[in-house]
Amino acid sequence: LCPPGVLPLCCRLPAWDRAARPPPSPPQPPGLPLAPCRSFSNNKIQVELDESSGVAMMKFKSPPVNSLSLEFLTEFSISLEKLENNRACRGVIITSAVPKIFSSGLDITEMCGKSIEHYTEFWRAVQEMWLRLYGSNMVTVAAVNGSSPAGGCLMALSCDYRIMAENPKFSIGLNEAQLGIVAPFWFKDTFVNVVGHRVAERSLQLGSLHPAPEAHKLGMVDELVPEEKLMEKAAAVMAQWLALPDHARQLTKTMMRKAVLDRLVAHREEDIKNFISFVSKESIQKSLRMYMEMLKKRRS
Amino acid sequence: LCPPGVLPLCCRLPAWDRAARPPPSPPQPPGLPLAPCRSFSNNKIQVELDESSGVAMMKFKSPPVNSLSLEFLTEFSISLEKLENNRACRGVIITSAVPKIFSSGLDITEMCGKSIEHYTEFWRAVQEMWLRLYGSNMVTVAAVNGSSPAGGCLMALSCDYRIMAENPKFSIGLNEAQLGIVAPFWFKDTFVNVVGHRVAERSLQLGSLHPAPEAHKLGMVDELVPEEKLMEKAAAVMAQWLALPDHARQLTKTMMRKAVLDRLVAHREEDIKNFISFVSKESIQKSLRMYMEMLKKRRS
Amino acid sequence: LCPPGVLPLCCRLPAWDRAARPPPSPPQPPGLPLAPCRSFSNNKIQVELDESSGVAMMKFKSPPVNSLSLEFLTEFSISLEKLENNRACRGVIITSAVPKIFSSGLDITEMCGKSIEHYTEFWRAVQEMWLRLYGSNMVTVAAVNGSSPAGGCLMALSCDYRIMAENPKFSIGLNEAQLGIVAPFWFKDTFVNVVGHRVAERSLQLGSLHPAPEAHKLGMVDELVPEEKLMEKAAAVMAQWLALPDHARQLTKTMMRKAVLDRLVAHREEDIKNFISFVSKESIQKSLRMYMEMLKKRRS
């Protein structure tokens, strides 16, 4: 166990000190306050930054189910990095523009019939998304306005705060085991940090998808609100978190999350190799093809 | 901290894949479906396997209190290993055939006036029981139909799910401290994984025996049911867990429990030496003799 | 991760065995049973030992807010050490003699305009206080009869049991982030051991001061009682904990807390250096001076 970046008790810093933040992006032309963000919200994710509040909104708009394709993940990581480097942005709310679904998790088509190079690139993009989101210096709030299985659940769990629409038809969970799948260790670490070892062990083994009220009871989401109040509530929570000086909050967040982040960083290539070795098996490829055909039939 | 057996997110395996299971036992003669299990339920534990459901029942029948003697522990480990190696068996329910008691924990007579060799063999058998049960590839459900102190509590905590008769006269806990005893670190690790650090710290320091309702509130047992519904409920829970593909569930279980299992494996001989050094002390032997005489008087 | 001092399951020790305790202080002159304790309760802390029960009371009496100055911390550590070495003392209740405040936490004047030597001595005293209290062999109960921010909260969290006056005007929390401050890693470790990772992460990032009822709900305090019943309840809880044999309880406590204690011991000098480097910054010194002036104005 490495020394955890020993952090001393210290005193009030010059307010909103940004020393720990990466260097800011170059200044934007006047009169276009939202341009730097809107410019990169091209396909899958709509990004809007309100410079007056310092809060960005990232809306997933990749119908039908916001699945985490290579393109989606790449766009997500780039968008997040741009916001991270933008001094005008201090917090991000992630939510879905697709009705009833937050995100369906990893895109299975990315794992089927592709080259080793593709699998490598895809898995690295999954890791990258998590490393950036779980380790973000910004305040991150998930406004979960639909179901959120597997990788979608991971995205919510990686934020600082989770608000979910109280609709019991919406469910959330790391349900990989239901599909004969095992969640990677860093999915598990993130889950344990939120709900503790026992709840995680049971939920992961059963591959449970918890309806919103149950997810709230288990501590998977912090709050339930009526769907029409979700964005309002997310903004209020964000304002509460932004009332804290950034520097102290960021160092505190790092102190809490560093061990788990470091663990993936240390085993990243091994994790990729394991994924490739698994996904390359003929039996797995066969199962994947069957699963995709089943999905196609269900939709038509 | 060793890399935790990095497990990639993967996809549906051929259903009920048993690749991770040990090689099966040799085929049984036809017409004797229950024979392989019944054959080894000789003295202390009655084992019945329902091959249609894949569920075995292990009933402790070592009156008066199902204490964990060397013979009991050996029989338990052998029975569990046979079930583990039997492809027809996917889950085990452990319960007691003795009224009002699940198990009273370690048998003190095994620690009193015996040779170093005996203490070594006994302690290794205690470790073996836990390593096999906590690390079992099968679904393990404890139907706790009586009181369950110390080692009895450990057995329940080592299962995947705990159902307890709601009788408040039945209590459960790692009450070693009440007897001037210290629970071994791997009892503690198992406990912390179920109830978290704070509840474990308080309960272990006070050597608390929690009545069933309190144990449920603390998360030590997952569910309370009227005693007459216990076995029915255990079967229903087992069916729910068996609805998952074995392979994914097993890998997930390993991911959750490996760190704690590895810790005993790494310190096993040291743990035995510590036990022997402790139990060999004249002051301890004297206390043990007094304690056993007290128990004898109480019973007569 | 070091082997955690493998502790074998063992049996009843000669009652109240003190083998694990440090050698007792020299015998006191007869007829002065309270003298050894009273003799060192000079300035900041009033210490009274009831030799009949084996319970000492430590009352903080350093108005206006029991801030943790170098003098207070030194007196606390010396008092605790004396009690630890006194065979007549088995438990300590810590509480405040100042109305409405338990302790306001670290004394900022100790961090402002002083020499490197002073900062070193001060921070070592903060560490020493925690190492002695969190690692105490005695039963430690906090009777929190007032607000308890930052370092005051740490003292409460370091005890075996926390009872708080149910007055919602009293609050408790590691609110360092509110002041632009980061709690040291060992404050965080202590907090996580009490409330778990998620509650700690959220509370530390928000620098929350939780009113007593909320603190109870989060598990930060074990019990709420009306203020006038606080000392009576503390005595009752203490009696319950003292009903256990000391030796087994002490070894169990060590087993639970050793990992976190060892972590500071291993990184103690590094932790001091980090504190000095932080507090020596001109920007921090400026902030501290402003903060102290604000406090002065508020009081006058």
PDB file of C-alpha atoms in Angstrom, chain A residues 1-14 134 159-162 192-195 219 222-223 240-241 243-245 247-253 255-257, chain C residues 1 106 108 111 123 176-185 187-188 192 197-198 200-202 204-207 263 267 270-271 274-275 278-279 283-284 287-288 291 294:
ATOM      1  CA  LEU A   1       0.000   0.000   0.000  1.00  0.00           C
ATOM      2  CA  CYS A   2       1.552   3.271  -1.088  1.00  0.00           C
ATOM      3  CA  PRO A   3       1.540   6.236   1.282  1.00  0.00           C
ATOM      4  CA  PRO A   4      -1.751   7.914   0.501  1.00  0.00           C
ATOM      5  CA  GLY A   5      -0.443  11.314  -0.418  1.00  0.00           C
ATOM      6  CA  VAL A   6      -0.290  12.492   3.141  1.00  0.00           C
ATOM      7  CA  LEU A   7      -2.427  15.579   3.441  1.00  0.00           C
ATOM      8  CA  PRO A   8      -1.875  17.929   6.357  1.00  0.00           C
ATOM      9  CA  LEU A   9      -4.595  19.771   8.216  1.00  0.00           C
ATOM     10  CA  CYS A  10      -4.267  23.267   6.991  1.00  0.00           C
ATOM     11  CA  CYS A  11      -6.008  26.557   6.835  1.00  0.00           C
ATOM     12  CA  ARG A  12      -8.066  28.765   4.633  1.00  0.00           C
ATOM     13  CA  LEU A  13      -6.583  29.140   1.216  1.00  0.00           C
ATOM     14  CA  PRO A  14      -7.106  32.160  -0.968  1.00  0.00           C
ATOM     15  CA  TYR A 134     -14.159   9.025 -10.896  1.00  0.00           C
ATOM     16  CA  CYS A 159     -20.109  10.831  -9.592  1.00  0.00           C
ATOM     17  CA  ASP A 160     -19.999  12.727  -6.303  1.00  0.00           C
ATOM     18  CA  TYR A 161     -23.780  12.599  -5.887  1.00  0.00           C
ATOM     19  CA  ARG A 162     -26.620  10.638  -7.451  1.00  0.00           C
ATOM     20  CA  VAL A 192     -17.959  -1.045  -2.593  1.00  0.00           C
ATOM     21  CA  ASN A 193     -16.905   2.555  -1.926  1.00  0.00           C
ATOM     22  CA  VAL A 194     -20.534   3.622  -2.333  1.00  0.00           C
ATOM     23  CA  VAL A 195     -22.553   0.849  -0.660  1.00  0.00           C
ATOM     24  CA  GLY A 219     -27.446   3.713  -0.716  1.00  0.00           C
ATOM     25  CA  ASP A 222     -28.461   9.542  -2.582  1.00  0.00           C
ATOM     26  CA  GLU A 223     -31.890  10.917  -3.288  1.00  0.00           C
ATOM     27  CA  GLN A 240     -24.446  23.242  -2.348  1.00  0.00           C
ATOM     28  CA  TRP A 241     -21.259  21.436  -3.370  1.00  0.00           C
ATOM     29  CA  ALA A 243     -20.277  26.542  -2.038  1.00  0.00           C
ATOM     30  CA  LEU A 244     -17.086  24.800  -0.890  1.00  0.00           C
ATOM     31  CA  PRO A 245     -13.647  26.118  -1.849  1.00  0.00           C
ATOM     32  CA  HIS A 247      -9.008  23.353  -3.692  1.00  0.00           C
ATOM     33  CA  ALA A 248      -9.866  21.795  -0.343  1.00  0.00           C
ATOM     34  CA  ARG A 249     -12.746  19.826  -1.835  1.00  0.00           C
ATOM     35  CA  GLN A 250     -10.548  18.489  -4.638  1.00  0.00           C
ATOM     36  CA  LEU A 251      -7.772  17.381  -2.298  1.00  0.00           C
ATOM     37  CA  THR A 252     -10.362  15.694  -0.069  1.00  0.00           C
ATOM     38  CA  LYS A 253     -11.892  13.890  -3.024  1.00  0.00           C
ATOM     39  CA  MET A 255      -7.722  11.460  -0.644  1.00  0.00           C
ATOM     40  CA  MET A 256     -10.909   9.369  -0.722  1.00  0.00           C
ATOM     41  CA  ARG A 257     -10.588   7.969  -4.249  1.00  0.00           C
TER      42      ARG A 257
ATOM     43  CA  LEU C   1       0.151  -4.677   4.270  1.00  0.00           C
ATOM     44  CA  LEU C 106      -7.042  22.789  16.605  1.00  0.00           C
ATOM     45  CA  ILE C 108      -5.219  28.388  14.941  1.00  0.00           C
ATOM     46  CA  MET C 111      -0.172  27.861  13.304  1.00  0.00           C
ATOM     47  CA  TRP C 123       1.845  18.941  14.927  1.00  0.00           C
ATOM     48  CA  GLU C 176     -12.180  21.336   7.505  1.00  0.00           C
ATOM     49  CA  ALA C 177     -13.208  21.683   3.841  1.00  0.00           C
ATOM     50  CA  GLN C 178     -15.629  24.493   4.759  1.00  0.00           C
ATOM     51  CA  LEU C 179     -12.597  26.476   5.889  1.00  0.00           C
ATOM     52  CA  GLY C 180     -10.545  25.681   2.789  1.00  0.00           C
ATOM     53  CA  ILE C 181      -8.741  23.041   4.808  1.00  0.00           C
ATOM     54  CA  VAL C 182      -8.080  19.331   4.168  1.00  0.00           C
ATOM     55  CA  ALA C 183      -8.377  16.844   7.014  1.00  0.00           C
ATOM     56  CA  PRO C 184      -5.212  14.723   7.376  1.00  0.00           C
ATOM     57  CA  PHE C 185      -5.403  11.135   6.150  1.00  0.00           C
ATOM     58  CA  PHE C 187      -8.596  11.945  10.506  1.00  0.00           C
ATOM     59  CA  LYS C 188     -10.152  10.422   7.387  1.00  0.00           C
ATOM     60  CA  VAL C 192     -14.168   5.883   7.604  1.00  0.00           C
ATOM     61  CA  HIS C 197     -16.470   5.174   2.976  1.00  0.00           C
ATOM     62  CA  ARG C 198     -19.496   6.821   1.379  1.00  0.00           C
ATOM     63  CA  ALA C 200     -17.153   9.926   5.059  1.00  0.00           C
ATOM     64  CA  GLU C 201     -16.538  10.933   1.441  1.00  0.00           C
ATOM     65  CA  ARG C 202     -19.650  13.076   1.250  1.00  0.00           C
ATOM     66  CA  LEU C 204     -15.613  15.426   4.271  1.00  0.00           C
ATOM     67  CA  GLN C 205     -16.057  16.932   0.796  1.00  0.00           C
ATOM     68  CA  LEU C 206     -18.916  19.125   2.010  1.00  0.00           C
ATOM     69  CA  GLY C 207     -17.168  19.869   5.298  1.00  0.00           C
ATOM     70  CA  ARG C 263      -0.240   4.005   9.000  1.00  0.00           C
ATOM     71  CA  HIS C 267       4.346   8.235   7.903  1.00  0.00           C
ATOM     72  CA  GLU C 270       6.354  12.909   6.394  1.00  0.00           C
ATOM     73  CA  ASP C 271       3.043  14.080   7.837  1.00  0.00           C
ATOM     74  CA  ASN C 274       3.729  18.279   4.912  1.00  0.00           C
ATOM     75  CA  PHE C 275       2.062  20.276   7.640  1.00  0.00           C
ATOM     76  CA  PHE C 278       1.742  23.981   4.045  1.00  0.00           C
ATOM     77  CA  VAL C 279       1.493  26.251   7.047  1.00  0.00           C
ATOM     78  CA  SER C 283      -0.599  32.922   1.390  1.00  0.00           C
ATOM     79  CA  ILE C 284      -1.679  30.582   4.188  1.00  0.00           C
ATOM     80  CA  SER C 287      -5.350  33.810   5.411  1.00  0.00           C
ATOM     81  CA  LEU C 288      -4.744  32.717   8.983  1.00  0.00           C
ATOM     82  CA  TYR C 291      -9.304  34.517   9.952  1.00  0.00           C
ATOM     83  CA  MET C 294     -12.430  37.934  12.051  1.00  0.00           C
TER      84      MET C 294
END
